[in-house]
């Protein structure tokens, strides 16, 4: 997957979680395909997505017609429909989608979806659509917390072009309008920023940035 382009995400099923996820992904600048069999819901999302398609997700031919192989990420958000979730996960993995994420309403359903190829299971009790969206739009983000309507606190790994340079050299506050507030080696403890330390691939950074800045680095930019 090319990290220099927008991340394309298909959200299959527009229940409460699917609608929240799709809306937040679109607001964050992702290329979003939404699919549901409810015509009214699809009409509502025609202005809040890149593409909105009405389809029966239990029907293999209609799922194949979605051309999910063109997506970077497919999210099956039909937590109460095991048959449709199995169908969509299977088709997506068979056609080479790099990351397939499935919403599950039970441990049994989660186990089945993992067996048919889901790369990750989302538990709606633990992960809301807004937080999931912020993590999905970037290849670099580990965690993301919304502080208010403008500021976000992110945990992320250094971008590839940052590795081998110090924060003093990069001057990220000036060049990218972001503030690194803490750093750590993976598995280690957080500590305050050391501006002369050379960034390495196995580091995590705690960063505060505005919404517009986060949109600019979406999809790994």
Coordinates of N, CA and C in Angstrom, one line a residue:
X1 N 0.8 -1.2 0.0 CA 0.0 0.0 0.0 C 0.9 1.2 0.0
X2 N 0.5 2.2 -0.8 CA 1.3 3.4 -1.0 C 1.0 4.4 0.1
X3 N 1.9 4.7 1.0 CA 1.6 5.6 2.1 C 1.5 7.1 1.6
X4 N 1.8 7.4 0.4 CA 1.8 8.8 -0.1 C 0.4 9.2 -0.6
X5 N -0.6 8.2 -0.6 CA -1.9 8.5 -1.1 C -2.9 8.4 0.0
X6 N -4.1 9.0 -0.3 CA -5.2 8.9 0.7 C -5.5 7.4 0.9
X7 N -5.9 7.1 2.1 CA -6.3 5.8 2.5 C -7.7 5.6 2.1
X8 N -8.0 4.5 1.3 CA -9.4 4.2 0.9 C -10.0 3.2 1.8
X9 N -11.1 3.5 2.3 CA -11.8 2.6 3.3 C -13.2 2.3 2.9
X10 N -13.6 1.0 2.9 CA -15.0 0.7 2.6 C -15.6 0.3 4.0
X11 N -16.7 0.9 4.2 CA -17.5 0.6 5.5 C -18.8 -0.1 5.0
X12 N -18.9 -1.3 5.3 CA -20.0 -2.2 4.9 C -21.0 -2.3 6.0
X13 N -22.1 -1.8 5.9 CA -23.1 -1.8 6.9 C -23.2 -0.5 7.7
X14 N -24.3 0.2 7.7 CA -24.4 1.5 8.3 C -25.4 1.6 9.4
X15 N -25.1 0.7 10.4 CA -25.8 0.8 11.7 C -25.2 2.0 12.5
X16 N -25.4 2.0 13.8 CA -24.9 3.1 14.6 C -23.4 3.2 14.5
X17 N -22.7 2.1 14.7 CA -21.2 2.1 14.6 C -20.7 2.5 13.2
X18 N -21.3 1.8 12.2 CA -20.8 2.1 10.8 C -21.0 3.5 10.4
X19 N -22.2 4.1 10.8 CA -22.4 5.5 10.4 C -21.4 6.4 11.1
X20 N -21.1 6.2 12.4 CA -20.1 7.0 13.1 C -18.7 6.8 12.5
X21 N -18.3 5.6 12.2 CA -17.0 5.4 11.6 C -16.9 6.1 10.3
X22 N -17.9 5.8 9.4 CA -17.8 6.4 8.0 C -17.8 7.9 8.1
X23 N -18.7 8.5 8.9 CA -18.7 10.0 9.0 C -17.4 10.6 9.4
X24 N -16.8 10.0 10.5 CA -15.5 10.5 11.0 C -14.4 10.2 10.0
X25 N -14.4 9.1 9.4 CA -13.3 8.9 8.3 C -13.4 9.9 7.2
X26 N -14.6 10.2 6.8 CA -14.8 11.2 5.7 C -14.4 12.6 6.2
X27 N -14.7 12.9 7.4 CA -14.4 14.2 7.9 C -12.9 14.4 8.1
X28 N -12.2 13.3 8.3 CA -10.7 13.3 8.4 C -10.0 13.2 7.1
X29 N -10.8 13.2 6.0 CA -10.2 13.3 4.7 C -9.9 12.0 4.0
X30 N -10.4 10.8 4.6 CA -10.2 9.5 3.9 C -11.1 9.4 2.7
X31 N -10.8 8.5 1.8 CA -11.6 8.2 0.6 C -12.5 7.1 1.1
X32 N -13.8 7.3 1.3 CA -14.7 6.4 1.9 C -15.8 5.9 1.0
X33 N -15.9 4.6 0.9 CA -17.0 3.9 0.2 C -18.0 3.4 1.3
X34 N -19.3 3.7 1.3 CA -20.2 3.2 2.2 C -21.2 2.3 1.5
X35 N -21.6 1.2 2.1 CA -22.5 0.2 1.5 C -23.6 -0.2 2.5
X36 N -24.8 -0.2 2.1 CA -25.9 -0.7 3.0 C -27.1 -1.0 2.1
X37 N -28.0 -1.8 2.6 CA -29.2 -2.2 1.7 C -30.4 -1.3 2.0
X38 N -30.2 -0.3 2.9 CA -31.3 0.7 3.2 C -31.1 1.9 2.3
X39 N -32.1 2.1 1.4 CA -32.0 3.2 0.5 C -32.0 4.6 1.1
X40 N -32.7 4.7 2.2 CA -32.8 6.0 2.9 C -31.4 6.3 3.6
X41 N -30.8 5.3 4.1 CA -29.5 5.5 4.8 C -28.4 5.9 3.7
X42 N -28.5 5.2 2.6 CA -27.5 5.5 1.5 C -27.7 6.9 1.0
X43 N -29.0 7.3 0.8 CA -29.3 8.7 0.4 C -28.7 9.7 1.4
X44 N -28.8 9.4 2.7 CA -28.3 10.3 3.7 C -26.8 10.5 3.6
X45 N -26.1 9.4 3.2 CA -24.6 9.4 3.2 C -24.0 9.8 1.9
X46 N -24.9 10.1 0.9 CA -24.3 10.4 -0.4 C -23.5 11.7 -0.3
X47 N -23.8 12.6 0.7 CA -23.0 13.8 0.8 C -22.0 13.7 1.9
X48 N -21.9 12.5 2.6 CA -20.9 12.3 3.6 C -20.0 11.2 3.4
X49 N -19.7 10.9 2.1 CA -18.8 9.8 1.7 C -18.4 10.1 0.3
X50 N -17.3 9.4 -0.1 CA -16.8 9.5 -1.5 C -17.8 8.8 -2.4
X51 N -18.3 7.7 -2.0 CA -19.2 6.9 -2.8 C -20.2 6.1 -1.9
X52 N -21.5 6.2 -2.2 CA -22.5 5.5 -1.4 C -23.3 4.5 -2.3
X53 N -23.3 3.2 -2.0 CA -23.9 2.2 -2.8 C -24.9 1.4 -2.0
X54 N -26.0 1.2 -2.6 CA -27.0 0.3 -2.0 C -26.7 -1.1 -2.5
X55 N -26.6 -2.1 -1.6 CA -26.3 -3.5 -2.0 C -26.7 -4.4 -0.9
X56 N -27.1 -5.6 -1.3 CA -27.4 -6.7 -0.4 C -26.1 -7.4 0.0
X57 N -25.6 -7.2 1.2 CA -24.3 -7.7 1.6 C -24.3 -9.2 1.9
X58 N -25.5 -9.8 1.8 CA -25.7 -11.3 1.9 C -25.5 -12.0 0.5
X59 N -25.5 -11.1 -0.5 CA -25.5 -11.7 -1.9 C -24.1 -11.6 -2.4
X60 N -23.5 -12.7 -2.8 CA -22.1 -12.8 -3.2 C -21.9 -11.9 -4.5
X61 N -22.8 -12.0 -5.4 CA -22.6 -11.3 -6.7 C -22.6 -9.8 -6.4
X62 N -23.4 -9.3 -5.5 CA -23.5 -7.9 -5.2 C -22.2 -7.4 -4.4
X63 N -21.7 -8.3 -3.6 CA -20.5 -8.0 -2.9 C -19.3 -7.9 -3.8
X64 N -19.2 -8.9 -4.8 CA -18.2 -8.9 -5.8 C -18.2 -7.7 -6.6
X65 N -19.4 -7.2 -6.9 CA -19.5 -6.0 -7.8 C -19.0 -4.7 -7.1
X66 N -18.8 -4.8 -5.8 CA -18.3 -3.6 -5.1 C -16.8 -3.4 -5.4
X67 N -16.1 -4.4 -6.0 CA -14.7 -4.3 -6.3 C -13.8 -3.9 -5.1
X68 N -14.0 -4.6 -4.0 CA -13.3 -4.3 -2.8 C -11.8 -4.4 -2.9
X69 N -11.3 -5.1 -4.0 CA -9.9 -5.2 -4.2 C -9.2 -3.9 -4.4
X70 N -10.0 -2.8 -4.7 CA -9.5 -1.5 -4.9 C -9.3 -0.7 -3.6
X71 N -9.7 -1.3 -2.5 CA -9.7 -0.6 -1.2 C -8.4 -1.0 -0.4
X72 N -7.9 0.0 0.4 CA -6.8 -0.3 1.3 C -7.3 -1.0 2.6
X73 N -8.5 -0.6 3.0 CA -9.1 -1.2 4.2 C -10.6 -1.5 4.0
X74 N -11.1 -2.6 4.5 CA -12.5 -2.9 4.4 C -12.9 -3.2 5.9
X75 N -14.0 -2.5 6.3 CA -14.6 -2.7 7.6 C -16.0 -3.3 7.5
X76 N -16.2 -4.5 8.0 CA -17.6 -5.0 8.0 C -18.2 -4.6 9.4
X77 N -19.2 -3.8 9.3 CA -19.8 -3.2 10.5 C -21.2 -3.8 10.8
X78 N -21.5 -5.0 10.2 CA -22.8 -5.7 10.5 C -22.6 -6.6 11.7
X79 N -22.5 -6.1 12.8 CA -22.2 -6.9 14.0 C -23.3 -8.0 14.3
X80 N -24.5 -7.8 13.9 CA -25.6 -8.7 14.2 C -25.9 -9.7 13.0
X81 N -25.2 -9.5 11.9 CA -25.4 -10.3 10.7 C -24.2 -11.1 10.4
X82 N -24.1 -12.3 11.0 CA -22.9 -13.2 10.9 C -22.7 -13.6 9.4
X83 N -23.8 -14.0 8.7 CA -23.7 -14.5 7.4 C -23.1 -13.4 6.4
X84 N -23.6 -12.2 6.5 CA -23.1 -11.1 5.7 C -21.7 -10.8 6.0
X85 N -21.3 -10.8 7.3 CA -19.9 -10.5 7.7 C -19.0 -11.5 7.2
X86 N -19.3 -12.8 7.3 CA -18.5 -13.9 6.8 C -18.3 -13.7 5.3
X87 N -19.4 -13.4 4.6 CA -19.3 -13.2 3.1 C -18.4 -12.1 2.7
X88 N -18.5 -10.9 3.4 CA -17.7 -9.8 3.0 C -16.2 -9.9 3.4
X89 N -16.0 -10.5 4.6 CA -14.6 -10.7 5.0 C -13.9 -11.7 4.1
X90 N -14.6 -12.8 3.7 CA -14.1 -13.8 2.8 C -13.7 -13.2 1.4
X91 N -14.7 -12.5 0.9 CA -14.5 -11.9 -0.5 C -13.3 -10.9 -0.4
X92 N -13.3 -10.0 0.6 CA -12.2 -9.0 0.7 C -10.8 -9.7 0.8
X93 N -10.7 -10.7 1.6 CA -9.4 -11.4 1.8 C -9.0 -12.1 0.5
X94 N -10.0 -12.8 -0.1 CA -9.7 -13.5 -1.3 C -9.2 -12.6 -2.4
X95 N -9.6 -11.4 -2.4 CA -9.3 -10.4 -3.4 C -8.1 -9.5 -3.0
X96 N -7.4 -9.9 -1.9 CA -6.2 -9.2 -1.6 C -6.3 -7.9 -0.9
X97 N -7.4 -7.6 -0.2 CA -7.5 -6.3 0.6 C -6.4 -6.4 1.7
X98 N -5.6 -5.4 1.8 CA -4.5 -5.5 2.8 C -4.9 -5.6 4.3
X99 N -6.0 -4.9 4.6 CA -6.5 -4.9 6.0 C -8.0 -5.0 6.0
X100 N -8.5 -6.1 6.7 CA -9.9 -6.3 6.8 C -10.3 -6.4 8.3
X101 N -11.2 -5.4 8.7 CA -11.5 -5.3 10.1 C -13.0 -5.6 10.2
X102 N -13.4 -6.4 11.2 CA -14.7 -6.8 11.4 C -15.3 -6.5 12.8
X103 N -16.5 -5.9 12.8 CA -17.2 -5.6 14.0 C -17.9 -6.9 14.5
X104 N -17.8 -7.2 15.7 CA -18.4 -8.4 16.3 C -19.1 -8.0 17.5
X105 N -20.3 -8.7 17.7 CA -21.1 -8.5 18.9 C -20.9 -9.6 19.9
X106 N -20.1 -10.6 19.6 CA -19.9 -11.7 20.6 C -18.5 -12.3 20.4
X107 N -18.1 -13.0 21.4 CA -16.8 -13.7 21.3 C -16.9 -14.8 20.2
X108 N -18.0 -15.5 20.2 CA -18.2 -16.6 19.2 C -18.1 -16.0 17.8
X109 N -18.8 -14.9 17.5 CA -18.7 -14.3 16.2 C -17.3 -13.8 15.9
X110 N -16.6 -13.2 16.9 CA -15.2 -12.8 16.7 C -14.3 -14.0 16.3
X111 N -14.5 -15.1 16.9 CA -13.7 -16.3 16.6 C -13.9 -16.8 15.2
X112 N -15.2 -16.8 14.8 CA -15.5 -17.2 13.4 C -14.9 -16.3 12.4
X113 N -15.1 -15.0 12.6 CA -14.6 -14.0 11.6 C -13.1 -14.0 11.5
X114 N -12.4 -14.3 12.6 CA -10.9 -14.5 12.5 C -10.5 -15.7 11.7
X115 N -11.3 -16.7 11.8 CA -11.0 -18.0 11.1 C -11.2 -17.8 9.6
X116 N -12.2 -16.9 9.2 CA -12.4 -16.7 7.7 C -11.5 -15.6 7.2
X117 N -10.6 -15.0 8.0 CA -9.6 -14.1 7.5 C -9.6 -12.7 8.0
X118 N -10.5 -12.3 8.9 CA -10.4 -10.9 9.5 C -9.1 -10.7 10.2
X119 N -8.5 -9.5 9.8 CA -7.2 -9.2 10.4 C -7.3 -8.6 11.8
X120 N -8.5 -8.0 12.1 CA -8.7 -7.4 13.4 C -10.2 -7.3 13.7
X121 N -10.5 -7.5 14.9 CA -11.9 -7.5 15.4 C -12.1 -6.2 16.2
X122 N -13.2 -5.5 15.9 CA -13.6 -4.3 16.7 C -14.7 -4.7 17.6
X123 N -14.6 -4.4 18.9 CA -15.6 -4.5 19.9 C -16.2 -3.1 20.1
X124 N -17.5 -2.9 19.7 CA -18.1 -1.6 19.8 C -18.2 -1.1 21.2
X125 N -18.2 -2.0 22.2 CA -18.2 -1.6 23.6 C -16.9 -0.9 24.0
X126 N -15.8 -1.2 23.3 CA -14.5 -0.7 23.7 C -14.0 0.4 22.8
X127 N -14.4 0.3 21.5 CA -13.9 1.3 20.5 C -15.0 2.0 19.8
X128 N -15.1 3.3 19.9 CA -16.2 4.1 19.2 C -15.7 4.4 17.8
X129 N -16.7 4.7 17.0 CA -16.4 5.0 15.6 C -15.4 6.2 15.4
X130 N -15.5 7.2 16.2 CA -14.6 8.4 16.1 C -13.2 8.0 16.3
X131 N -12.9 7.3 17.4 CA -11.6 6.9 17.8 C -11.0 5.9 16.7
X132 N -11.8 5.0 16.3 CA -11.4 4.0 15.3 C -11.0 4.7 14.0
X133 N -11.8 5.7 13.6 CA -11.5 6.5 12.4 C -10.2 7.2 12.4
X134 N -9.9 7.8 13.6 CA -8.6 8.6 13.7 C -7.4 7.6 13.6
X135 N -7.6 6.4 14.1 CA -6.5 5.4 14.0 C -6.3 4.9 12.6
X136 N -7.5 4.7 11.9 CA -7.4 4.1 10.6 C -6.9 5.0 9.5
X137 N -7.0 6.3 9.6 CA -6.6 7.2 8.6 C -5.1 7.3 8.4
X138 N -4.3 6.8 9.4 CA -2.9 6.9 9.3 C -2.2 5.6 9.5
X139 N -1.2 5.3 8.8 CA -0.4 4.1 9.0 C 0.5 4.3 10.2
X140 N 0.7 5.5 10.7 CA 1.6 5.7 11.8 C 1.0 5.8 13.2
X141 N -0.3 6.0 13.2 CA -1.0 6.2 14.5 C -1.2 4.9 15.3
X142 N -0.9 4.9 16.6 CA -1.2 3.8 17.5 C -2.5 4.1 18.3
X143 N -2.5 5.3 18.8 CA -3.7 5.8 19.6 C -3.9 7.3 19.3
X144 N -5.2 7.7 19.4 CA -5.5 9.1 19.1 C -6.7 9.5 20.0
X145 N -6.6 10.6 20.7 CA -7.6 11.0 21.6 C -7.9 12.5 21.3
X146 N -9.2 12.7 21.1 CA -9.7 14.1 20.8 C -9.8 14.9 22.1
X147 N -9.0 16.0 22.2 CA -9.0 16.8 23.4 C -10.2 17.8 23.3
X148 N -10.4 18.4 22.1 CA -11.6 19.2 21.9 C -11.8 19.2 20.4
X149 N -12.6 20.2 19.9 CA -12.9 20.2 18.5 C -11.7 20.5 17.6
X150 N -10.6 20.9 18.2 CA -9.5 21.3 17.3 C -8.2 20.5 17.7
X151 N -7.9 20.3 18.9 CA -6.7 19.6 19.3 C -6.9 18.1 19.5
X152 N -5.8 17.3 19.1 CA -5.8 15.9 19.3 C -4.5 15.5 19.9
X153 N -4.5 14.5 20.8 CA -3.3 13.9 21.4 C -3.1 12.6 20.7
X154 N -2.0 12.4 20.1 CA -1.7 11.2 19.3 C -0.5 10.5 19.9
X155 N -0.5 9.1 19.8 CA 0.7 8.3 20.0 C 1.0 7.8 18.6
X156 N 2.2 8.0 18.2 CA 2.5 7.5 16.8 C 4.0 7.2 16.7
X157 N 4.3 6.3 15.8 CA 5.7 6.0 15.5 C 6.3 7.1 14.6
X158 N 7.6 7.3 14.6 CA 8.2 8.3 13.7 C 7.9 8.0 12.2
X159 N 7.6 9.0 11.5 CA 7.5 8.8 10.0 C 8.8 8.4 9.5
X160 N 8.8 7.7 8.4 CA 10.1 7.2 7.8 C 11.2 8.3 7.6
X161 N 10.7 9.4 7.2 CA 11.7 10.5 6.9 C 12.2 11.2 8.2
X162 N 11.6 10.9 9.3 CA 12.1 11.4 10.6 C 13.2 10.6 11.2
X163 N 13.2 9.3 10.9 CA 14.2 8.4 11.5 C 15.6 8.8 11.1
X164 N 16.5 8.8 12.1 CA 17.9 9.1 11.9 C 18.1 10.6 12.1
X165 N 17.1 11.4 12.5 CA 17.2 12.8 12.8 C 16.7 13.1 14.2
X166 N 17.2 14.2 14.8 CA 16.8 14.6 16.1 C 15.6 15.6 15.9
X167 N 14.9 15.8 17.0 CA 13.8 16.8 17.0 C 14.3 18.2 16.7
X168 N 15.5 18.5 17.2 CA 16.2 19.8 16.9 C 16.4 19.9 15.4
X169 N 16.8 18.9 14.8 CA 17.1 19.0 13.3 C 15.7 19.1 12.6
X170 N 14.7 18.4 13.0 CA 13.5 18.3 12.3 C 12.6 19.6 12.5
X171 N 12.7 20.2 13.7 CA 12.0 21.4 14.0 C 10.5 21.3 13.6
X172 N 9.9 20.2 14.1 CA 8.5 19.9 13.7 C 7.5 20.9 14.1
X173 N 7.7 21.7 15.1 CA 6.8 22.7 15.5 C 6.7 23.8 14.4
X174 N 7.9 24.1 13.8 CA 7.9 25.1 12.7 C 7.5 24.5 11.4
X175 N 8.0 23.3 11.1 CA 7.8 22.8 9.7 C 6.4 22.1 9.6
X176 N 5.8 21.6 10.7 CA 4.6 20.8 10.5 C 3.5 21.3 11.5
X177 N 3.8 22.2 12.4 CA 2.9 22.7 13.4 C 2.4 21.6 14.4
X178 N 3.4 20.8 14.8 CA 3.0 19.7 15.7 C 4.0 19.8 16.9
X179 N 3.5 19.4 18.1 CA 4.3 19.5 19.3 C 4.6 18.1 19.9
X180 N 5.8 17.7 19.9 CA 6.1 16.4 20.5 C 6.3 16.6 22.0
X181 N 5.5 16.0 22.8 CA 5.5 16.3 24.3 C 6.2 15.2 25.1
X182 N 6.3 14.0 24.5 CA 7.0 12.9 25.2 C 7.5 11.8 24.2
X183 N 8.4 11.0 24.6 CA 8.9 9.9 23.8 C 9.2 8.7 24.6
X184 N 9.3 7.5 24.0 CA 9.7 6.3 24.7 C 10.2 5.3 23.6
X185 N 11.0 4.4 24.1 CA 11.3 3.2 23.3 C 10.1 2.2 23.5
X186 N 9.8 1.5 22.4 CA 8.6 0.6 22.5 C 8.8 -0.4 23.7
X187 N 7.8 -0.4 24.6 CA 7.8 -1.2 25.7 C 8.4 -0.5 27.0
X188 N 9.0 0.6 26.7 CA 9.6 1.4 27.8 C 8.7 2.4 28.4
X189 N 9.2 3.2 29.3 CA 8.4 4.3 30.0 C 8.5 5.6 29.2
X190 N 7.4 6.4 29.3 CA 7.4 7.7 28.7 C 8.3 8.6 29.5
X191 N 9.0 9.5 28.8 CA 9.8 10.5 29.4 C 9.7 11.8 28.6
X192 N 10.1 12.9 29.2 CA 10.0 14.2 28.5 C 10.9 14.2 27.3
X193 N 10.6 15.1 26.4 CA 11.3 15.1 25.1 C 12.8 15.5 25.3
X194 N 13.7 14.7 24.7 CA 15.1 15.0 24.6 C 15.4 15.4 23.2
X195 N 15.5 16.7 22.9 CA 15.5 17.2 21.5 C 16.7 16.8 20.7
X196 N 17.8 16.3 21.4 CA 19.0 15.9 20.6 C 19.1 14.4 20.4
X197 N 18.1 13.7 20.9 CA 18.1 12.2 20.7 C 17.7 11.9 19.3
X198 N 18.4 11.0 18.7 CA 18.1 10.6 17.3 C 16.9 9.7 17.3
X199 N 15.9 10.0 16.5 CA 14.7 9.1 16.4 C 15.0 7.8 15.7
X200 N 14.5 6.7 16.3 CA 14.6 5.4 15.7 C 13.3 4.8 15.4
X201 N 13.3 3.7 14.6 CA 12.0 3.1 14.2 C 11.2 2.5 15.3
X202 N 11.9 2.1 16.4 CA 11.3 1.4 17.5 C 10.9 2.4 18.6
X203 N 10.8 3.7 18.3 CA 10.3 4.7 19.3 C 8.8 5.0 19.1
X204 N 8.2 5.4 20.1 CA 6.9 6.0 20.1 C 7.0 7.5 20.5
X205 N 6.1 8.3 19.9 CA 6.1 9.7 20.2 C 4.7 10.1 20.6
X206 N 4.6 11.0 21.6 CA 3.3 11.5 22.1 C 3.3 12.9 21.6
X207 N 2.3 13.2 20.7 CA 2.2 14.5 20.0 C 0.9 15.1 20.1
X208 N 0.9 16.5 20.2 CA -0.3 17.3 20.2 C -0.3 18.0 18.8
X209 N -1.5 17.9 18.1 CA -1.6 18.6 16.9 C -3.0 19.0 16.6
X210 N -3.2 20.0 15.8 CA -4.5 20.5 15.4 C -5.1 19.6 14.4
X211 N -6.5 19.7 14.3 CA -7.2 18.8 13.3 C -6.7 19.0 11.9
X212 N -6.5 20.2 11.5 CA -6.0 20.4 10.1 C -4.7 19.8 9.8
X213 N -3.8 19.8 10.8 CA -2.5 19.2 10.6 C -2.7 17.6 10.5
X214 N -3.5 17.1 11.3 CA -3.8 15.6 11.3 C -4.3 15.2 9.9
X215 N -5.2 16.0 9.3 CA -5.7 15.7 8.0 C -4.6 15.7 7.0
X216 N -3.6 16.6 7.1 CA -2.5 16.7 6.2 C -1.6 15.5 6.2
X217 N -1.5 14.8 7.4 CA -0.6 13.6 7.4 C -1.4 12.3 7.3
X218 N -2.7 12.4 7.0 CA -3.5 11.2 6.9 C -2.9 10.2 5.9
X219 N -3.1 9.0 6.1 CA -2.6 8.0 5.2 C -1.1 7.9 5.2
X220 N -0.4 8.5 6.2 CA 1.0 8.4 6.2 C 1.7 9.5 5.6
X221 N 1.0 10.6 5.2 CA 1.7 11.7 4.6 C 2.7 12.4 5.5

